[in-house]
């Protein structure tokens, strides 16, 4: 943002932002959020804008797409934008398959699919990423999402993300750690079940002997 603010101080705004008229004689930003933030950083209260009538759905989609093209976003932030874009498409009665979404973004279908992998992570993991959205990339998220599909527990997946955030685990090794932790938990559970079964059998034999 500092770089954009400095550029605007030197050269001014060559590409005005886009707003749409709303009730009460006010205007809502449609495109240009980073430029507005840079103007505010420079202490400016007004900036050039194009006024274009459009409905709320068109406005939301334009703002999301503008951020894709102009903002330096983490993979998690891009995912959140894709979720918003998908919802605006659905709200306007349009198809919102991965291919449909990819046509409106700078990425191909496979990359959109990988970015949307964040949706399969536990809510606790996503909450943790809100504080540090750049900590987990889309490839690591996709690897963990595959484990979620395979039945690895949410607690383990959330712990893997928290370990990444705490610099205790590398992104590229998160899935391996989660899988090993899940396998160990399964073995411990099986051992406990076997031990409990053995104790019940022993108790039953003792009871019969006393009888």
PDB file of C-alpha atoms in Angstrom:
ATOM      1  CA  UNK A   1       0.000   0.000   0.000  1.00  0.00           C
ATOM      2  CA  UNK A   2       2.898   2.359   0.758  1.00  0.00           C
ATOM      3  CA  UNK A   3       4.222   1.776  -2.766  1.00  0.00           C
ATOM      4  CA  UNK A   4       0.868   2.601  -4.356  1.00  0.00           C
ATOM      5  CA  UNK A   5       0.490   5.694  -2.165  1.00  0.00           C
ATOM      6  CA  UNK A   6       3.945   6.931  -3.195  1.00  0.00           C
ATOM      7  CA  UNK A   7       3.139   6.315  -6.869  1.00  0.00           C
ATOM      8  CA  UNK A   8      -0.084   8.309  -6.582  1.00  0.00           C
ATOM      9  CA  UNK A   9       1.796  11.182  -4.932  1.00  0.00           C
ATOM     10  CA  UNK A  10       4.258  11.285  -7.828  1.00  0.00           C
ATOM     11  CA  UNK A  11       1.986  10.663 -10.802  1.00  0.00           C
ATOM     12  CA  UNK A  12      -1.569  11.144  -9.630  1.00  0.00           C
ATOM     13  CA  UNK A  13      -4.495   8.842 -10.419  1.00  0.00           C
ATOM     14  CA  UNK A  14      -4.646   7.875 -14.094  1.00  0.00           C
ATOM     15  CA  UNK A  15      -7.366   5.264 -13.632  1.00  0.00           C
ATOM     16  CA  UNK A  16     -10.359   6.636 -11.675  1.00  0.00           C
ATOM     17  CA  UNK A  17     -12.250   4.353  -9.318  1.00  0.00           C
ATOM     18  CA  UNK A  18     -15.803   3.237 -10.132  1.00  0.00           C
ATOM     19  CA  UNK A  19     -18.799   3.964  -7.906  1.00  0.00           C
ATOM     20  CA  UNK A  20     -22.519   3.321  -8.206  1.00  0.00           C
ATOM     21  CA  UNK A  21     -25.357   5.561  -6.981  1.00  0.00           C
ATOM     22  CA  UNK A  22     -27.318   4.287  -3.977  1.00  0.00           C
ATOM     23  CA  UNK A  23     -30.209   5.657  -1.932  1.00  0.00           C
ATOM     24  CA  UNK A  24     -29.900   9.010  -0.223  1.00  0.00           C
ATOM     25  CA  UNK A  25     -27.776  10.595  -2.932  1.00  0.00           C
ATOM     26  CA  UNK A  26     -24.723   8.620  -1.822  1.00  0.00           C
ATOM     27  CA  UNK A  27     -22.305   6.456  -3.783  1.00  0.00           C
ATOM     28  CA  UNK A  28     -20.922   2.975  -3.161  1.00  0.00           C
ATOM     29  CA  UNK A  29     -17.458   1.878  -4.246  1.00  0.00           C
ATOM     30  CA  UNK A  30     -17.507  -0.726  -7.007  1.00  0.00           C
ATOM     31  CA  UNK A  31     -13.888  -0.871  -8.152  1.00  0.00           C
ATOM     32  CA  UNK A  32     -10.694   0.644  -6.775  1.00  0.00           C
ATOM     33  CA  UNK A  33     -10.535  -0.236  -3.091  1.00  0.00           C
ATOM     34  CA  UNK A  34      -6.689  -0.277  -2.985  1.00  0.00           C
ATOM     35  CA  UNK A  35      -6.577   3.150  -4.655  1.00  0.00           C
ATOM     36  CA  UNK A  36      -9.052   4.560  -2.149  1.00  0.00           C
ATOM     37  CA  UNK A  37      -6.939   3.206   0.719  1.00  0.00           C
ATOM     38  CA  UNK A  38      -3.799   4.720  -0.827  1.00  0.00           C
ATOM     39  CA  UNK A  39      -5.514   8.118  -1.196  1.00  0.00           C
ATOM     40  CA  UNK A  40      -6.513   8.012   2.464  1.00  0.00           C
ATOM     41  CA  UNK A  41      -2.953   7.091   3.399  1.00  0.00           C
ATOM     42  CA  UNK A  42      -1.870  10.252   1.593  1.00  0.00           C
ATOM     43  CA  UNK A  43      -4.366  12.319   3.587  1.00  0.00           C
ATOM     44  CA  UNK A  44      -6.720  12.862   0.646  1.00  0.00           C
ATOM     45  CA  UNK A  45     -10.493  12.951   1.191  1.00  0.00           C
ATOM     46  CA  UNK A  46     -11.625  13.003  -2.458  1.00  0.00           C
ATOM     47  CA  UNK A  47     -10.528  11.290  -5.668  1.00  0.00           C
ATOM     48  CA  UNK A  48     -11.697  11.020  -9.308  1.00  0.00           C
ATOM     49  CA  UNK A  49     -14.417   8.431  -9.970  1.00  0.00           C
ATOM     50  CA  UNK A  50     -16.657   7.123 -12.747  1.00  0.00           C
ATOM     51  CA  UNK A  51     -20.329   6.746 -11.838  1.00  0.00           C
ATOM     52  CA  UNK A  52     -21.949   3.594 -13.243  1.00  0.00           C
ATOM     53  CA  UNK A  53     -25.468   2.433 -12.336  1.00  0.00           C
ATOM     54  CA  UNK A  54     -25.555  -1.278 -11.408  1.00  0.00           C
ATOM     55  CA  UNK A  55     -27.313  -3.570  -8.964  1.00  0.00           C
ATOM     56  CA  UNK A  56     -25.821  -4.911  -5.730  1.00  0.00           C
ATOM     57  CA  UNK A  57     -24.825  -8.231  -7.283  1.00  0.00           C
ATOM     58  CA  UNK A  58     -22.935  -6.598 -10.143  1.00  0.00           C
ATOM     59  CA  UNK A  59     -21.270  -4.247  -7.679  1.00  0.00           C
ATOM     60  CA  UNK A  60     -20.081  -7.038  -5.384  1.00  0.00           C
ATOM     61  CA  UNK A  61     -18.701  -9.047  -8.293  1.00  0.00           C
ATOM     62  CA  UNK A  62     -16.865  -6.047  -9.740  1.00  0.00           C
ATOM     63  CA  UNK A  63     -15.282  -5.220  -6.394  1.00  0.00           C
ATOM     64  CA  UNK A  64     -14.074  -8.797  -5.881  1.00  0.00           C
ATOM     65  CA  UNK A  65     -12.629  -9.020  -9.386  1.00  0.00           C
ATOM     66  CA  UNK A  66     -10.928  -5.642  -9.010  1.00  0.00           C
ATOM     67  CA  UNK A  67      -9.223  -6.848  -5.842  1.00  0.00           C
ATOM     68  CA  UNK A  68      -8.025  -9.965  -7.677  1.00  0.00           C
ATOM     69  CA  UNK A  69      -6.305  -7.838 -10.286  1.00  0.00           C
ATOM     70  CA  UNK A  70      -4.923  -5.025  -8.162  1.00  0.00           C
ATOM     71  CA  UNK A  71      -4.360  -6.221  -4.597  1.00  0.00           C
ATOM     72  CA  UNK A  72      -1.476  -8.319  -3.263  1.00  0.00           C
ATOM     73  CA  UNK A  73      -3.602 -11.071  -1.751  1.00  0.00           C
ATOM     74  CA  UNK A  74      -2.653 -14.254   0.063  1.00  0.00           C
ATOM     75  CA  UNK A  75      -4.131 -17.538  -1.142  1.00  0.00           C
ATOM     76  CA  UNK A  76      -6.536 -17.546   1.798  1.00  0.00           C
ATOM     77  CA  UNK A  77      -7.718 -14.022   0.988  1.00  0.00           C
ATOM     78  CA  UNK A  78      -8.201 -15.037  -2.643  1.00  0.00           C
ATOM     79  CA  UNK A  79     -10.267 -17.999  -1.440  1.00  0.00           C
ATOM     80  CA  UNK A  80     -12.510 -15.663   0.551  1.00  0.00           C
ATOM     81  CA  UNK A  81     -12.922 -13.506  -2.535  1.00  0.00           C
ATOM     82  CA  UNK A  82     -13.843 -16.559  -4.595  1.00  0.00           C
ATOM     83  CA  UNK A  83     -16.487 -17.501  -2.028  1.00  0.00           C
ATOM     84  CA  UNK A  84     -17.968 -14.009  -2.296  1.00  0.00           C
ATOM     85  CA  UNK A  85     -17.821 -14.147  -6.078  1.00  0.00           C
ATOM     86  CA  UNK A  86     -19.519 -17.559  -6.137  1.00  0.00           C
ATOM     87  CA  UNK A  87     -22.312 -16.320  -3.899  1.00  0.00           C
ATOM     88  CA  UNK A  88     -22.938 -13.213  -6.014  1.00  0.00           C
ATOM     89  CA  UNK A  89     -23.122 -15.414  -9.109  1.00  0.00           C
ATOM     90  CA  UNK A  90     -25.627 -17.725  -7.423  1.00  0.00           C
ATOM     91  CA  UNK A  91     -27.656 -14.787  -6.108  1.00  0.00           C
ATOM     92  CA  UNK A  92     -27.943 -13.414  -9.634  1.00  0.00           C
ATOM     93  CA  UNK A  93     -29.185 -16.785 -10.930  1.00  0.00           C
ATOM     94  CA  UNK A  94     -25.977 -17.676 -12.767  1.00  0.00           C
ATOM     95  CA  UNK A  95     -24.079 -20.945 -12.801  1.00  0.00           C
ATOM     96  CA  UNK A  96     -21.150 -20.949 -10.380  1.00  0.00           C
ATOM     97  CA  UNK A  97     -19.133 -24.071 -11.209  1.00  0.00           C
ATOM     98  CA  UNK A  98     -15.358 -24.003 -10.864  1.00  0.00           C
ATOM     99  CA  UNK A  99     -15.116 -23.483 -14.634  1.00  0.00           C
ATOM    100  CA  UNK A 100     -17.579 -20.572 -14.485  1.00  0.00           C
ATOM    101  CA  UNK A 101     -15.640 -18.926 -11.672  1.00  0.00           C
ATOM    102  CA  UNK A 102     -12.313 -19.462 -13.437  1.00  0.00           C
ATOM    103  CA  UNK A 103     -13.584 -17.640 -16.527  1.00  0.00           C
ATOM    104  CA  UNK A 104     -14.002 -14.479 -14.441  1.00  0.00           C
ATOM    105  CA  UNK A 105     -10.661 -14.663 -12.633  1.00  0.00           C
ATOM    106  CA  UNK A 106      -6.958 -14.618 -13.548  1.00  0.00           C
ATOM    107  CA  UNK A 107      -6.651 -18.338 -12.726  1.00  0.00           C
ATOM    108  CA  UNK A 108      -7.451 -21.611 -14.433  1.00  0.00           C
ATOM    109  CA  UNK A 109      -9.955 -24.189 -13.232  1.00  0.00           C
ATOM    110  CA  UNK A 110      -7.326 -26.365 -11.505  1.00  0.00           C
ATOM    111  CA  UNK A 111      -5.943 -23.412  -9.572  1.00  0.00           C
ATOM    112  CA  UNK A 112      -9.442 -22.284  -8.564  1.00  0.00           C
ATOM    113  CA  UNK A 113     -10.110 -25.848  -7.374  1.00  0.00           C
ATOM    114  CA  UNK A 114      -6.930 -25.762  -5.287  1.00  0.00           C
ATOM    115  CA  UNK A 115      -7.802 -22.354  -3.819  1.00  0.00           C
ATOM    116  CA  UNK A 116     -11.277 -23.559  -2.865  1.00  0.00           C
ATOM    117  CA  UNK A 117      -9.677 -26.366  -0.811  1.00  0.00           C
ATOM    118  CA  UNK A 118      -9.672 -23.983   2.151  1.00  0.00           C
ATOM    119  CA  UNK A 119     -13.435 -24.639   2.387  1.00  0.00           C
ATOM    120  CA  UNK A 120     -12.747 -28.198   3.583  1.00  0.00           C
ATOM    121  CA  UNK A 121     -10.578 -27.127   6.513  1.00  0.00           C
ATOM    122  CA  UNK A 122     -12.106 -27.008  10.020  1.00  0.00           C
ATOM    123  CA  UNK A 123     -13.699 -23.755  11.160  1.00  0.00           C
ATOM    124  CA  UNK A 124     -11.083 -23.494  13.917  1.00  0.00           C
ATOM    125  CA  UNK A 125      -8.310 -23.560  11.304  1.00  0.00           C
ATOM    126  CA  UNK A 126      -9.981 -20.854   9.210  1.00  0.00           C
ATOM    127  CA  UNK A 127     -10.500 -18.707  12.307  1.00  0.00           C
ATOM    128  CA  UNK A 128      -6.784 -18.989  13.051  1.00  0.00           C
ATOM    129  CA  UNK A 129      -5.919 -17.941   9.487  1.00  0.00           C
ATOM    130  CA  UNK A 130      -7.897 -14.720   9.876  1.00  0.00           C
ATOM    131  CA  UNK A 131      -5.061 -13.365  12.016  1.00  0.00           C
ATOM    132  CA  UNK A 132      -2.328 -14.497   9.597  1.00  0.00           C
ATOM    133  CA  UNK A 133      -3.871 -15.225   6.174  1.00  0.00           C
ATOM    134  CA  UNK A 134      -0.549 -15.672   4.406  1.00  0.00           C
ATOM    135  CA  UNK A 135       0.609 -18.478   6.718  1.00  0.00           C
ATOM    136  CA  UNK A 136      -0.989 -21.278   4.682  1.00  0.00           C
ATOM    137  CA  UNK A 137      -0.783 -21.557   0.901  1.00  0.00           C
ATOM    138  CA  UNK A 138      -3.337 -23.195  -1.348  1.00  0.00           C
ATOM    139  CA  UNK A 139      -1.195 -26.291  -2.036  1.00  0.00           C
ATOM    140  CA  UNK A 140      -0.812 -27.059   1.666  1.00  0.00           C
ATOM    141  CA  UNK A 141      -4.537 -26.395   2.118  1.00  0.00           C
ATOM    142  CA  UNK A 142      -5.312 -28.818  -0.718  1.00  0.00           C
ATOM    143  CA  UNK A 143      -3.113 -31.502   0.869  1.00  0.00           C
ATOM    144  CA  UNK A 144      -4.913 -31.105   4.197  1.00  0.00           C
ATOM    145  CA  UNK A 145      -8.298 -31.056   2.438  1.00  0.00           C
ATOM    146  CA  UNK A 146      -7.541 -34.477   0.944  1.00  0.00           C
ATOM    147  CA  UNK A 147      -6.954 -35.785   4.455  1.00  0.00           C
ATOM    148  CA  UNK A 148     -10.269 -34.287   5.550  1.00  0.00           C
ATOM    149  CA  UNK A 149     -11.948 -36.221   2.728  1.00  0.00           C
ATOM    150  CA  UNK A 150     -10.142 -39.355   3.905  1.00  0.00           C
ATOM    151  CA  UNK A 151     -11.558 -38.995   7.408  1.00  0.00           C
ATOM    152  CA  UNK A 152      -8.717 -37.369   9.333  1.00  0.00           C
ATOM    153  CA  UNK A 153     -10.219 -35.623  12.367  1.00  0.00           C
ATOM    154  CA  UNK A 154     -10.876 -31.892  12.465  1.00  0.00           C
ATOM    155  CA  UNK A 155      -8.901 -31.501  15.697  1.00  0.00           C
ATOM    156  CA  UNK A 156      -5.768 -32.895  14.061  1.00  0.00           C
ATOM    157  CA  UNK A 157      -6.152 -30.711  10.961  1.00  0.00           C
ATOM    158  CA  UNK A 158      -6.723 -27.620  13.097  1.00  0.00           C
ATOM    159  CA  UNK A 159      -3.670 -28.477  15.197  1.00  0.00           C
ATOM    160  CA  UNK A 160      -1.581 -28.800  12.020  1.00  0.00           C
ATOM    161  CA  UNK A 161      -2.591 -25.286  10.947  1.00  0.00           C
ATOM    162  CA  UNK A 162      -1.898 -23.906  14.423  1.00  0.00           C
ATOM    163  CA  UNK A 163       1.556 -25.492  14.363  1.00  0.00           C
ATOM    164  CA  UNK A 164       2.240 -23.786  11.035  1.00  0.00           C
ATOM    165  CA  UNK A 165       1.122 -20.452  12.484  1.00  0.00           C
ATOM    166  CA  UNK A 166       3.432 -20.987  15.467  1.00  0.00           C
ATOM    167  CA  UNK A 167       6.383 -21.824  13.156  1.00  0.00           C
ATOM    168  CA  UNK A 168       6.501 -25.335  14.631  1.00  0.00           C
ATOM    169  CA  UNK A 169       5.690 -27.062  11.345  1.00  0.00           C
ATOM    170  CA  UNK A 170       6.525 -26.370   7.705  1.00  0.00           C
ATOM    171  CA  UNK A 171       3.614 -26.077   5.281  1.00  0.00           C
ATOM    172  CA  UNK A 172       5.013 -28.766   3.025  1.00  0.00           C
ATOM    173  CA  UNK A 173       5.147 -31.258   5.901  1.00  0.00           C
ATOM    174  CA  UNK A 174       1.742 -30.451   7.424  1.00  0.00           C
ATOM    175  CA  UNK A 175      -0.161 -33.218   5.646  1.00  0.00           C
ATOM    176  CA  UNK A 176       2.513 -35.787   6.510  1.00  0.00           C
ATOM    177  CA  UNK A 177       2.391 -34.748  10.171  1.00  0.00           C
ATOM    178  CA  UNK A 178      -1.428 -34.833  10.262  1.00  0.00           C
ATOM    179  CA  UNK A 179      -1.543 -38.282   8.660  1.00  0.00           C
ATOM    180  CA  UNK A 180       1.066 -39.681  11.059  1.00  0.00           C
ATOM    181  CA  UNK A 181      -0.725 -38.133  14.050  1.00  0.00           C
ATOM    182  CA  UNK A 182      -4.052 -39.563  12.905  1.00  0.00           C
ATOM    183  CA  UNK A 183      -2.532 -43.047  12.397  1.00  0.00           C
ATOM    184  CA  UNK A 184      -0.982 -42.899  15.862  1.00  0.00           C
ATOM    185  CA  UNK A 185      -4.316 -41.882  17.371  1.00  0.00           C
ATOM    186  CA  UNK A 186      -6.012 -44.790  15.590  1.00  0.00           C
ATOM    187  CA  UNK A 187      -3.416 -47.245  16.926  1.00  0.00           C
ATOM    188  CA  UNK A 188      -3.796 -45.877  20.454  1.00  0.00           C
ATOM    189  CA  UNK A 189      -7.566 -46.170  20.207  1.00  0.00           C
ATOM    190  CA  UNK A 190      -7.327 -49.756  18.947  1.00  0.00           C
ATOM    191  CA  UNK A 191      -4.884 -50.653  21.721  1.00  0.00           C
ATOM    192  CA  UNK A 192      -7.190 -49.131  24.336  1.00  0.00           C
ATOM    193  CA  UNK A 193     -10.186 -51.006  22.931  1.00  0.00           C
ATOM    194  CA  UNK A 194      -8.231 -54.271  22.950  1.00  0.00           C
ATOM    195  CA  UNK A 195      -7.068 -53.658  26.513  1.00  0.00           C
ATOM    196  CA  UNK A 196     -10.618 -52.926  27.672  1.00  0.00           C
ATOM    197  CA  UNK A 197     -11.872 -56.070  25.931  1.00  0.00           C
ATOM    198  CA  UNK A 198      -9.157 -58.145  27.600  1.00  0.00           C
ATOM    199  CA  UNK A 199     -10.063 -56.744  30.991  1.00  0.00           C
ATOM    200  CA  UNK A 200     -13.739 -57.527  30.486  1.00  0.00           C
ATOM    201  CA  UNK A 201     -12.908 -61.101  29.477  1.00  0.00           C
ATOM    202  CA  UNK A 202     -10.616 -61.480  32.488  1.00  0.00           C
ATOM    203  CA  UNK A 203     -13.295 -60.088  34.785  1.00  0.00           C
ATOM    204  CA  UNK A 204     -15.848 -62.487  33.315  1.00  0.00           C
ATOM    205  CA  UNK A 205     -13.554 -65.516  33.859  1.00  0.00           C
ATOM    206  CA  UNK A 206     -12.893 -64.413  37.433  1.00  0.00           C
ATOM    207  CA  UNK A 207     -16.615 -64.072  38.070  1.00  0.00           C
ATOM    208  CA  UNK A 208     -17.298 -67.564  36.711  1.00  0.00           C
ATOM    209  CA  UNK A 209     -14.519 -69.031  38.825  1.00  0.00           C
ATOM    210  CA  UNK A 210     -15.902 -67.449  41.992  1.00  0.00           C
ATOM    211  CA  UNK A 211     -19.383 -68.665  41.136  1.00  0.00           C
TER     212      UNK A 211
END
